Amino acid sequence: MKLILDAEQKELAESVREFLAGTAPMARVREIAESGEPYDGRVWERMAGELGLAGLAVPEEYGGSGAGHAEVAVVLEQLGAALTPSPYFASAVLAANVLLLSGDEEAAKTYLPGIAAGTLVATFAVPAGPGPVARGEVLDGSVPHVLNGADAGLILVAADGAGGRGLYAVEPGAPGLTRTPLTTLDLTRPEARLEFAGTPARRIGPADAGEAIARTLDLAAVALAAEQLGGLRRCLDTIVEYAKLRVQFGRFVGSFQGVKHKLADMHCTLEQAESVVRYAAWAADESPGELPVAAALAQSYLGRAYFQVAKDHLLLHGGIGFTWEHDAHLYYKRAKGSQLLLGSPRSHRADLAERLGLLA
Amino acid sequence: MTDLDEYGRRARAWLDAHARDLPREADLQTARAFMAELYDAGYSGITWPAEYGGQGLSAAEERVFQEAARDATMPVGPFGIGLGMCGPTLLSIGTEEQKRRYVRPLLRGEEIWCQLFSEPGAGSDVASLQTRAVRDGDAWVVNGQKVWTSVGRQADFGLLIARTDPDVPKHRGITMFIVDMHDPGVTVRPLRDMTGQSHFNEIFFDDVRIAPDQVVGEVNGGWAAAVTTLLHERVSIGMGATRTERPTSFAAMSEAARSRGLLEDAAVRDQLVDLYVRERALDLFNARLSQEVRAGIQPGARGSVAKLLLAELLMNGADVASEILGPDAVAYEDGEGVVARALSFAPGMALGGGTNEIMRNIIGDRVLGLPREPQVDRTVPFRDLKVGTQVKEAGA
């Protein structure tokens, strides 16, 4: 079990952090968030091209650099800290993983090089409940929440067919496909509702891709936890700095126990959150048997932890924290959006209960 | 295999051979014999300097040994205060003579130490202590009372802090001494705590004479010495934490819920999941701290994080356990009171070695670097403070 970063991983974190600070500072994040653009195309191009982030965990034979999930977690931590709007999670995490895990060599060869280069932005539409229905290679039904669903150049869909839940690829211009962008609380992360009405789709992998889909969702849970950790840490760092500068009643607010003790509790949360995320990322690479429990643990812990810290971070700023101009609400909204992105905390805890054998 | 892996392998082999069948609550004779064996095998005082009887190794070896010893039963309870707090303090600021005289017997379990800090009127605010030490010819004469003293009844020596100058601000008039617990002026009375047992003692000093060469550190410089000890205390509690047996662990409680047919209840399952998440998150944090130490990063005040989280986990565990056992948790036949004992014990970890509020202050001040609270008693002579029983005098 490896719970601390090695020198190379620290270097990766530092280079991503510097890149984001230079190319996507908060002012730019706000511009994008309020513009209706899903993300900054030039930043994405450089992230994928110059830094090679989109193909980090894609095997070399498909044009990636073959690193592990622990490295993806390092990148996501920085993206979460900077709130960078990008299709990284949809394309490089969800879509790339499900393609790889489907075992469909031909599909991997067709799509992964583009995904790794960042020239193809893909997403994975996976409903929590019953999904679209596949009759042969035609889809009917809808998926209510799809990350980058309106702008993705390739849509992978989990749909129920004769042989079980399968994986299907839908082209953006396919007939019978309706993409409705949703208004999202978190302006930095676009979602859309996708509807399929007799939409032609290409099946990828076996008729029953249930296992690949489940494992993709576990990996996504770990990746999301890393992103949440980054945001949590940034919130805590920011509010600690503020508490050292802001004076009220003739004292630095950080010297009041009411504030100090809350910050201490937030730090305890961070220490545990980081430990849980490192463990889950390690399990994703090194101990597949532990992954289901580790993934459910990571979402059970991080979802609540990040929102709690983001909320306290906003509140401890006082009235200024409630203004549109302050960044606190962006983190608050990202934390809430992330908490619900892969299902509610309740559903992750129910999964955890099942995986711990409490239902047997 | 690295040297550290090899070290861990040998430690586990030794522990398997020597610490498998020992009762955790061994009698004192068994415990002393074990300490001597531990010392002779080279596992007592792993990081302590070799010239005073230690092994002169690094914190990495210490952590490796701790991990190896996690599941071993080592009856080292009576020596915990000496090993965790008094010994490290002597090594930090004791005189050459004190180190040569006291450290080796402490490491071999030949002499037991206790820590004489807390007083009835000075708990979290340790520096408000009122026990006095007055210079009288060739000795210091001590009068006063201490409380919450672990292993006071067994102890041969105590590390005492007493007021030696009431005319200066409270932090500046304190001195640390080594006191012989067998001195006729020392009276030890067991103190029954809320578990019904006597883990602690109260200690009375009546004209106890202490030779000047038993001063630890500087005369009137005892506050700095005490802070040294308290830092060691938290690291010691934090590190020992993972060894604590938990009758209210997730494993124990899910078994209890299963046998009572309560796993059908979604509310019970959710509480169990919550307990699992807390327990696992703390275990993983402790494991990460260990890996950091092995990589050469010292935890410092982050030991207070582990202690605070453990205190909260124990209280949460007791809550969950009582939900699962219901009325059986509080009224039971002899021998079935695991949860009742856990309920009684739970507040202890949130108080001993500094309250949760003090831990939060430490995390805020030393880990996050937040500005300190203004302290009005930093500049007032101790004599003029309203402190403990001194309140009435000051008001008169």
XYZ file of C-alpha atoms in Angstrom, chain A residues 1-4 10 236 239-241 243-244 251-257 259-265 267-276 278-279 290 293 297 300-301 304 346 348-350 352-353 356-360, chain B residues 250 254 258 263-264 268-274 276-289 291-292 295 297 302 304-305 308-309 312 356-365 367-374:
108
model
C 0.000 0.000 0.000
C 1.457 3.331 -1.054
C -0.054 6.435 0.505
C 2.494 9.117 -0.309
C 5.085 15.463 -7.144
C -8.808 25.087 3.357
C -9.574 30.248 4.311
C -6.546 29.665 6.549
C -4.708 32.477 4.761
C -8.041 33.958 8.836
C -4.443 35.130 9.242
C -7.920 40.584 16.517
C -7.078 38.314 13.606
C -10.198 36.203 13.135
C -8.040 33.057 13.089
C -7.230 33.670 16.770
C -10.878 33.201 17.829
C -11.534 29.668 19.008
C -12.930 29.984 13.967
C -9.739 28.188 14.920
C -11.503 25.021 16.051
C -13.527 24.835 12.878
C -10.354 25.204 10.833
C -8.696 22.486 12.933
C -11.600 20.140 12.200
C -7.657 20.109 8.636
C -8.479 16.742 10.243
C -10.919 16.142 7.395
C -8.217 16.970 4.849
C -5.702 14.595 6.451
C -8.174 11.726 6.263
C -9.431 12.689 2.809
C -5.923 12.628 1.399
C -5.247 9.244 2.989
C -8.471 7.760 1.595
C -4.190 7.823 -2.017
C -5.383 4.429 -0.864
C -9.905 -3.986 -3.074
C -14.758 -1.182 -1.425
C -15.250 4.405 0.614
C -18.676 8.045 0.858
C -15.927 10.075 2.521
C -19.493 14.860 2.343
C -26.727 7.717 0.153
C -22.470 5.288 -2.376
C -23.031 4.310 1.236
C -25.562 1.708 0.178
C -20.412 0.294 0.526
C -22.808 -1.559 2.836
C -18.789 -4.891 3.048
C -21.188 -7.819 3.185
C -23.753 -6.102 5.381
C -26.618 -7.154 3.129
C -25.740 -10.827 3.055
C -16.847 -1.947 12.844
C -21.374 -5.612 12.395
C -25.802 -9.695 12.357
C -28.731 -5.935 9.341
C -32.160 -5.832 7.709
C -28.430 0.296 11.334
C -26.523 -0.461 8.134
C -25.977 3.233 7.546
C -24.596 3.710 11.054
C -22.289 0.752 10.555
C -21.106 2.159 7.237
C -20.432 5.479 8.918
C -16.465 1.843 8.919
C -15.714 5.046 7.016
C -14.439 6.844 10.145
C -12.392 3.875 11.295
C -10.857 3.255 7.877
C -10.115 6.937 7.264
C -8.245 7.172 10.574
C -6.369 3.902 9.998
C -5.313 5.117 6.560
C -4.196 8.456 7.997
C -2.066 6.678 10.606
C -0.623 4.458 7.895
C 0.195 7.499 5.768
C 1.925 9.184 8.741
C 5.019 6.075 5.517
C 5.945 9.740 5.802
C 10.441 8.742 4.111
C 9.097 13.531 7.160
C 0.040 16.379 13.442
C -2.657 15.839 17.747
C -4.811 15.184 14.662
C -8.422 14.069 18.286
C -9.801 11.768 15.592
C -14.098 11.134 18.288
C -10.239 17.869 22.314
C -10.415 21.669 22.584
C -6.713 21.826 23.439
C -5.952 19.505 20.504
C -7.866 21.859 18.210
C -5.863 24.791 19.547
C -2.631 22.926 18.857
C -3.702 22.014 15.318
C -4.776 25.610 14.697
C -1.632 27.163 16.154
C -0.156 22.902 12.084
C -2.094 25.704 10.388
C -0.003 28.541 11.825
C -3.032 30.593 12.880
C -2.549 33.641 15.118
C -2.634 32.782 18.809
C -5.330 33.853 21.176
C -4.404 36.937 23.221
